[in-house]
PDB file of C-alpha atoms in Angstrom:
ATOM      1  CA  MET A1478      -0.039  -0.101   0.191  1.00 59.00           C
ATOM      2  CA  ALA A1479       1.220   3.479  -1.143  1.00 61.00           C
ATOM      3  CA  SER A1480       1.988   5.897   1.791  1.00 62.00           C
ATOM      4  CA  PRO A1481       0.272   9.114   1.940  1.00 60.00           C
ATOM      5  CA  PRO A1482       2.042  11.855   0.429  1.00 61.00           C
ATOM      6  CA  PRO A1483       3.694  14.331   2.858  1.00 72.00           C
ATOM      7  CA  LYS A1484       1.765  16.956   4.553  1.00 80.00           C
ATOM      8  CA  GLN A1485       2.580  20.424   3.041  1.00 87.00           C
ATOM      9  CA  THR A1486       4.436  23.019   5.189  1.00 96.00           C
ATOM     10  CA  MET A1487       2.634  26.428   5.917  1.00 97.00           C
ATOM     11  CA  LYS A1488       5.515  27.968   3.399  1.00 97.00           C
ATOM     12  CA  GLU A1489       4.484  25.576   0.876  1.00 97.00           C
ATOM     13  CA  ARG A1490       0.622  26.356   1.103  1.00 97.00           C
ATOM     14  CA  ILE A1491       1.238  29.972   1.132  1.00 98.00           C
ATOM     15  CA  LEU A1492       3.301  29.442  -2.062  1.00 98.00           C
ATOM     16  CA  GLU A1493       0.814  27.290  -3.748  1.00 98.00           C
ATOM     17  CA  THR A1494      -2.064  29.463  -3.019  1.00 98.00           C
ATOM     18  CA  ALA A1495      -0.173  32.672  -4.128  1.00 98.00           C
ATOM     19  CA  ASP A1496       0.938  30.769  -7.166  1.00 98.00           C
ATOM     20  CA  ARG A1497      -2.605  29.999  -8.169  1.00 98.00           C
ATOM     21  CA  LEU A1498      -4.045  33.392  -7.332  1.00 98.00           C
ATOM     22  CA  PHE A1499      -1.118  35.527  -9.037  1.00 98.00           C
ATOM     23  CA  TYR A1500      -1.463  33.463 -12.234  1.00 98.00           C
ATOM     24  CA  LEU A1501      -5.227  33.427 -12.554  1.00 97.00           C
ATOM     25  CA  GLN A1502      -6.063  36.850 -11.533  1.00 97.00           C
ATOM     26  CA  GLY A1503      -2.921  38.814 -11.631  1.00 97.00           C
ATOM     27  CA  ILE A1504      -0.105  39.993  -9.426  1.00 97.00           C
ATOM     28  CA  ARG A1505      -1.372  43.537  -8.667  1.00 96.00           C
ATOM     29  CA  ALA A1506      -4.836  42.256  -8.219  1.00 97.00           C
ATOM     30  CA  ILE A1507      -4.150  40.039  -5.279  1.00 98.00           C
ATOM     31  CA  GLY A1508      -2.728  41.338  -2.158  1.00 97.00           C
ATOM     32  CA  VAL A1509      -1.260  39.430   0.847  1.00 97.00           C
ATOM     33  CA  ASP A1510      -4.337  40.079   2.523  1.00 97.00           C
ATOM     34  CA  THR A1511      -6.376  37.970   0.265  1.00 98.00           C
ATOM     35  CA  ILE A1512      -3.799  35.037   0.127  1.00 98.00           C
ATOM     36  CA  ALA A1513      -3.664  34.954   4.118  1.00 98.00           C
ATOM     37  CA  ALA A1514      -7.456  34.719   4.054  1.00 98.00           C
ATOM     38  CA  GLU A1515      -7.769  32.067   1.522  1.00 97.00           C
ATOM     39  CA  ILE A1516      -5.380  29.742   3.415  1.00 97.00           C
ATOM     40  CA  GLY A1517      -7.118  30.963   6.701  1.00 98.00           C
ATOM     41  CA  ILE A1518      -4.072  32.614   8.371  1.00 98.00           C
ATOM     42  CA  SER A1519      -3.111  35.907   9.518  1.00 97.00           C
ATOM     43  CA  LYS A1520      -0.839  38.118   7.848  1.00 97.00           C
ATOM     44  CA  ARG A1521       1.649  38.049  10.458  1.00 97.00           C
ATOM     45  CA  THR A1522       2.044  34.141   9.934  1.00 97.00           C
ATOM     46  CA  LEU A1523       2.378  34.809   5.992  1.00 98.00           C
ATOM     47  CA  TYR A1524       5.072  37.348   6.622  1.00 98.00           C
ATOM     48  CA  ASN A1525       7.083  35.172   9.065  1.00 98.00           C
ATOM     49  CA  HIS A1526       7.503  32.900   5.739  1.00 98.00           C
ATOM     50  CA  PHE A1527       7.690  35.733   3.118  1.00 98.00           C
ATOM     51  CA  PRO A1528       8.932  39.184   4.762  1.00 97.00           C
ATOM     52  CA  SER A1529       7.155  41.072   1.830  1.00 97.00           C
ATOM     53  CA  LYS A1530       4.854  40.902  -1.290  1.00 97.00           C
ATOM     54  CA  ASP A1531       8.032  41.448  -3.362  1.00 96.00           C
ATOM     55  CA  ALA A1532       9.446  38.280  -1.811  1.00 97.00           C
ATOM     56  CA  LEU A1533       6.639  36.319  -2.450  1.00 98.00           C
ATOM     57  CA  ILE A1534       6.495  37.383  -6.045  1.00 98.00           C
ATOM     58  CA  GLU A1535      10.011  36.270  -6.586  1.00 98.00           C
ATOM     59  CA  ALA A1536       9.266  33.008  -4.708  1.00 98.00           C
ATOM     60  CA  TYR A1537       6.301  32.260  -7.112  1.00 98.00           C
ATOM     61  CA  LEU A1538       8.381  33.065 -10.316  1.00 98.00           C
ATOM     62  CA  GLN A1539      11.085  30.788  -9.225  1.00 97.00           C
ATOM     63  CA  ARG A1540       8.695  28.037  -8.609  1.00 97.00           C
ATOM     64  CA  ARG A1541       7.643  28.339 -12.007  1.00 96.00           C
ATOM     65  CA  PHE A1542      11.032  28.277 -13.361  1.00 96.00           C
ATOM     66  CA  VAL A1543      11.095  24.712 -14.396  1.00 93.00           C
ATOM     67  CA  GLN A1544      13.437  23.117 -16.832  1.00 90.00           C
ATOM     68  CA  PRO A1545      12.408  20.578 -19.557  1.00 92.00           C
ATOM     69  CA  ARG A1546      12.551  17.163 -18.639  1.00 90.00           C
ATOM     70  CA  PRO A1547      15.162  14.880 -20.159  1.00 91.00           C
ATOM     71  CA  SER A1548      13.942  12.932 -22.990  1.00 94.00           C
ATOM     72  CA  ASP A1549      15.275   9.895 -25.032  1.00 94.00           C
ATOM     73  CA  LYS A1550      13.442  11.081 -28.139  1.00 95.00           C
ATOM     74  CA  PRO A1551      15.351  12.236 -31.221  1.00 96.00           C
ATOM     75  CA  PRO A1552      16.311  15.975 -30.560  1.00 97.00           C
ATOM     76  CA  ALA A1553      14.199  17.355 -33.672  1.00 97.00           C
ATOM     77  CA  GLU A1554      11.296  15.531 -31.856  1.00 96.00           C
ATOM     78  CA  GLN A1555      11.935  17.353 -28.733  1.00 97.00           C
ATOM     79  CA  ILE A1556      11.995  20.488 -30.363  1.00 98.00           C
ATOM     80  CA  LEU A1557       8.783  19.969 -32.260  1.00 97.00           C
ATOM     81  CA  ALA A1558       7.101  18.255 -28.878  1.00 96.00           C
ATOM     82  CA  THR A1559       7.398  21.679 -27.176  1.00 97.00           C
ATOM     83  CA  PHE A1560       4.610  23.120 -29.460  1.00 98.00           C
ATOM     84  CA  ASP A1561       2.299  19.840 -29.089  1.00 97.00           C
ATOM     85  CA  SER A1562       2.732  20.794 -25.192  1.00 96.00           C
ATOM     86  CA  LEU A1563       1.967  24.330 -25.963  1.00 97.00           C
ATOM     87  CA  GLU A1564      -1.211  23.037 -27.722  1.00 97.00           C
ATOM     88  CA  ARG A1565      -2.350  20.927 -24.970  1.00 97.00           C
ATOM     89  CA  ARG A1566      -1.576  23.687 -22.411  1.00 97.00           C
ATOM     90  CA  PHE A1567      -3.681  26.344 -24.473  1.00 97.00           C
ATOM     91  CA  SER A1568      -6.593  24.220 -24.485  1.00 97.00           C
ATOM     92  CA  ALA A1569      -6.655  24.193 -20.809  1.00 96.00           C
ATOM     93  CA  LYS A1570      -9.276  26.615 -19.285  1.00 94.00           C
ATOM     94  CA  ASP A1571      -6.869  27.932 -16.669  1.00 95.00           C
ATOM     95  CA  PHE A1572      -4.400  29.085 -19.220  1.00 97.00           C
ATOM     96  CA  ARG A1573      -3.534  32.581 -18.765  1.00 97.00           C
ATOM     97  CA  GLY A1574      -0.391  33.048 -20.747  1.00 97.00           C
ATOM     98  CA  CYS A1575       3.357  33.079 -19.724  1.00 97.00           C
ATOM     99  CA  PRO A1576       3.628  33.911 -16.086  1.00 98.00           C
ATOM    100  CA  PHE A1577       7.010  35.723 -16.595  1.00 98.00           C
ATOM    101  CA  VAL A1578       5.753  37.984 -19.496  1.00 97.00           C
ATOM    102  CA  ASN A1579       2.430  38.554 -17.255  1.00 97.00           C
ATOM    103  CA  ALA A1580       4.533  39.812 -14.435  1.00 98.00           C
ATOM    104  CA  VAL A1581       7.001  41.998 -16.281  1.00 97.00           C
ATOM    105  CA  ALA A1582       3.806  43.529 -17.940  1.00 96.00           C
ATOM    106  CA  GLU A1583       2.031  44.161 -14.689  1.00 96.00           C
ATOM    107  CA  LEU A1584       4.740  45.316 -12.699  1.00 96.00           C
ATOM    108  CA  GLY A1585       6.748  47.529 -15.045  1.00 91.00           C
ATOM    109  CA  PRO A1586       8.114  50.430 -13.274  1.00 90.00           C
ATOM    110  CA  GLU A1587       7.211  49.179  -9.909  1.00 91.00           C
ATOM    111  CA  ASP A1588      10.178  46.445 -10.567  1.00 92.00           C
ATOM    112  CA  GLU A1589      12.697  48.907  -9.428  1.00 93.00           C
ATOM    113  CA  ASP A1590      15.447  46.545  -8.830  1.00 93.00           C
ATOM    114  CA  ARG A1591      14.514  44.519 -11.805  1.00 95.00           C
ATOM    115  CA  THR A1592      14.275  41.477  -9.804  1.00 96.00           C
ATOM    116  CA  VAL A1593      11.117  40.172 -11.768  1.00 97.00           C
ATOM    117  CA  ARG A1594      12.573  41.432 -15.413  1.00 97.00           C
ATOM    118  CA  ASN A1595      15.672  39.544 -14.370  1.00 97.00           C
ATOM    119  CA  ILE A1596      13.883  36.366 -13.615  1.00 97.00           C
ATOM    120  CA  ALA A1597      11.867  36.519 -16.698  1.00 97.00           C
ATOM    121  CA  ILE A1598      15.284  36.964 -18.648  1.00 97.00           C
ATOM    122  CA  ALA A1599      16.824  34.167 -17.270  1.00 98.00           C
ATOM    123  CA  PHE A1600      13.680  31.800 -17.852  1.00 98.00           C
ATOM    124  CA  LYS A1601      13.431  32.761 -21.529  1.00 98.00           C
ATOM    125  CA  GLU A1602      17.286  32.458 -21.976  1.00 98.00           C
ATOM    126  CA  SER A1603      17.271  28.903 -20.246  1.00 97.00           C
ATOM    127  CA  ARG A1604      14.552  27.985 -22.903  1.00 97.00           C
ATOM    128  CA  ARG A1605      16.471  29.514 -25.753  1.00 98.00           C
ATOM    129  CA  LEU A1606      19.588  27.474 -24.526  1.00 98.00           C
ATOM    130  CA  TRP A1607      17.916  24.225 -24.365  1.00 98.00           C
ATOM    131  CA  PHE A1608      16.893  24.688 -27.933  1.00 98.00           C
ATOM    132  CA  ARG A1609      20.583  25.866 -28.683  1.00 98.00           C
ATOM    133  CA  ASN A1610      22.272  22.833 -27.093  1.00 97.00           C
ATOM    134  CA  LEU A1611      19.831  20.502 -28.829  1.00 97.00           C
ATOM    135  CA  LEU A1612      20.584  22.145 -32.354  1.00 98.00           C
ATOM    136  CA  LEU A1613      24.378  22.392 -31.892  1.00 97.00           C
ATOM    137  CA  ARG A1614      25.431  19.351 -29.636  1.00 95.00           C
ATOM    138  CA  GLN A1615      22.873  16.930 -31.019  1.00 95.00           C
ATOM    139  CA  LEU A1616      22.177  18.010 -34.589  1.00 96.00           C
ATOM    140  CA  GLY A1617      25.263  19.981 -35.403  1.00 96.00           C
ATOM    141  CA  VAL A1618      23.400  23.059 -36.803  1.00 97.00           C
ATOM    142  CA  ALA A1619      25.961  25.597 -38.091  1.00 95.00           C
ATOM    143  CA  ASP A1620      23.714  28.813 -37.000  1.00 97.00           C
ATOM    144  CA  ALA A1621      22.413  27.269 -33.757  1.00 98.00           C
ATOM    145  CA  GLU A1622      22.204  30.584 -31.936  1.00 98.00           C
ATOM    146  CA  GLY A1623      20.087  32.081 -34.600  1.00 98.00           C
ATOM    147  CA  LEU A1624      17.630  29.062 -34.999  1.00 98.00           C
ATOM    148  CA  ALA A1625      17.175  28.838 -31.436  1.00 98.00           C
ATOM    149  CA  THR A1626      16.314  32.412 -31.188  1.00 98.00           C
ATOM    150  CA  GLN A1627      13.754  31.876 -34.158  1.00 98.00           C
ATOM    151  CA  LEU A1628      12.230  29.011 -32.246  1.00 98.00           C
ATOM    152  CA  THR A1629      11.848  30.850 -29.030  1.00 98.00           C
ATOM    153  CA  LEU A1630      10.070  33.610 -30.971  1.00 98.00           C
ATOM    154  CA  LEU A1631       7.632  30.997 -32.230  1.00 98.00           C
ATOM    155  CA  VAL A1632       7.085  29.704 -28.792  1.00 98.00           C
ATOM    156  CA  ASP A1633       6.211  33.304 -27.573  1.00 98.00           C
ATOM    157  CA  GLY A1634       4.335  34.278 -30.557  1.00 98.00           C
ATOM    158  CA  SER A1635       2.012  31.254 -30.512  1.00 98.00           C
ATOM    159  CA  ILE A1636       1.454  31.968 -26.552  1.00 98.00           C
ATOM    160  CA  ALA A1637       0.494  35.696 -27.655  1.00 97.00           C
ATOM    161  CA  GLN A1638      -1.681  34.759 -30.541  1.00 97.00           C
ATOM    162  CA  ASP A1639      -3.574  32.076 -28.205  1.00 97.00           C
ATOM    163  CA  LEU A1640      -4.310  34.569 -25.811  1.00 96.00           C
ATOM    164  CA  VAL A1641      -5.626  37.236 -28.117  1.00 96.00           C
ATOM    165  CA  ARG A1642      -7.854  34.618 -30.570  1.00 96.00           C
ATOM    166  CA  ASP A1643      -8.373  31.763 -27.864  1.00 96.00           C
ATOM    167  CA  ASP A1644      -7.471  29.199 -30.270  1.00 97.00           C
ATOM    168  CA  PRO A1645      -5.126  26.366 -29.476  1.00 97.00           C
ATOM    169  CA  ALA A1646      -4.319  25.915 -33.192  1.00 97.00           C
ATOM    170  CA  MET A1647      -1.961  28.745 -32.873  1.00 98.00           C
ATOM    171  CA  ALA A1648       0.583  26.126 -31.362  1.00 98.00           C
ATOM    172  CA  ARG A1649      -0.074  23.777 -34.261  1.00 97.00           C
ATOM    173  CA  ALA A1650       0.745  26.779 -36.709  1.00 98.00           C
ATOM    174  CA  ALA A1651       4.040  27.539 -34.754  1.00 98.00           C
ATOM    175  CA  ARG A1652       4.984  23.961 -34.827  1.00 98.00           C
ATOM    176  CA  GLU A1653       4.810  23.698 -39.003  1.00 97.00           C
ATOM    177  CA  ALA A1654       6.816  26.944 -38.798  1.00 98.00           C
ATOM    178  CA  ALA A1655       9.409  25.223 -36.654  1.00 98.00           C
ATOM    179  CA  ARG A1656       9.250  22.270 -38.742  1.00 97.00           C
ATOM    180  CA  VAL A1657      10.107  24.377 -42.030  1.00 97.00           C
ATOM    181  CA  LEU A1658      12.828  26.075 -39.965  1.00 98.00           C
ATOM    182  CA  LEU A1659      14.576  22.746 -39.042  1.00 97.00           C
ATOM    183  CA  ALA A1660      14.078  21.385 -42.438  1.00 96.00           C
ATOM    184  CA  ASN A1661      15.769  24.314 -44.141  1.00 96.00           C
ATOM    185  CA  ALA A1662      18.752  23.838 -41.606  1.00 96.00           C
ATOM    186  CA  GLY A1663      19.311  20.419 -43.208  1.00 95.00           C
ATOM    187  CA  ILE A1664      17.388  18.331 -40.185  1.00 95.00           C
ATOM    188  CA  LYS A1665      15.222  15.407 -41.173  1.00 90.00           C
ATOM    189  CA  VAL A1666      11.691  16.111 -39.695  1.00 87.00           C
ATOM    190  CA  GLY A1667       8.416  14.334 -39.890  1.00 72.00           C
ATOM    191  CA  SER A1668       5.177  15.169 -41.355  1.00 65.00           C
ATOM    192  CA  PRO A1669       3.076  18.107 -40.449  1.00 66.00           C
ATOM    193  CA  ALA A1670       0.937  17.471 -37.332  1.00 57.00           C
ATOM    194  CA  PRO A1671      -2.547  16.450 -38.017  1.00 56.00           C
ATOM    195  CA  ALA A1672      -5.229  19.376 -37.403  1.00 57.00           C
ATOM    196  CA  GLY A1673      -6.813  19.127 -34.303  1.00 53.00           C
ATOM    197  CA  LYS A1674     -10.267  21.076 -32.870  1.00 47.00           C
ATOM    198  CA  LYS A1675     -10.517  24.466 -31.541  1.00 49.00           C
ATOM    199  CA  ARG A1676     -11.160  24.963 -27.731  1.00 46.00           C
ATOM    200  CA  ALA A1677     -14.517  24.791 -26.618  1.00 41.00           C
ATOM    201  CA  GLY A1678     -15.981  28.096 -25.147  1.00 39.00           C
TER     202      GLY A1678
END
């Protein structure tokens, strides 16, 4: 019989609640009062774990900073699978775009020490480097830097298009563009992905 999952610490409960509320409703719209009330704790208890809202925002973004999982699939398939994953995410009713872009857009001038912007830059660059490493080390692409940047732009562009159009097919269109870029770089790739259905409203 499987053992029960370990009980969350208060810090984990606070961060999980902040993550959900910040992402779904916006960082500026949610105060520490709302987060504390949602959990059923005092603001003092929250501040014992996170000394300020800025510290909680930073922890929220760090929590979202997840690296792609290692895979045994061929590198080109791994790259194209990024867009398949995006299409599935776009189809979810709780999708609200990229949390890093959202945070930079929301906080803007309030991010005086550039903490939020620097985390966002680090995340975007980590994704670009993931593409570059597959292209350079495993596929031997000559201009791996340039192609990695183009693929990153396709990812971000498809996210923006889905937010505007509410259409997961934007990820499929980006996947096809990525497939063409890979093929033009001399990489053998499969056929275009089959058409899917638009998300139900």
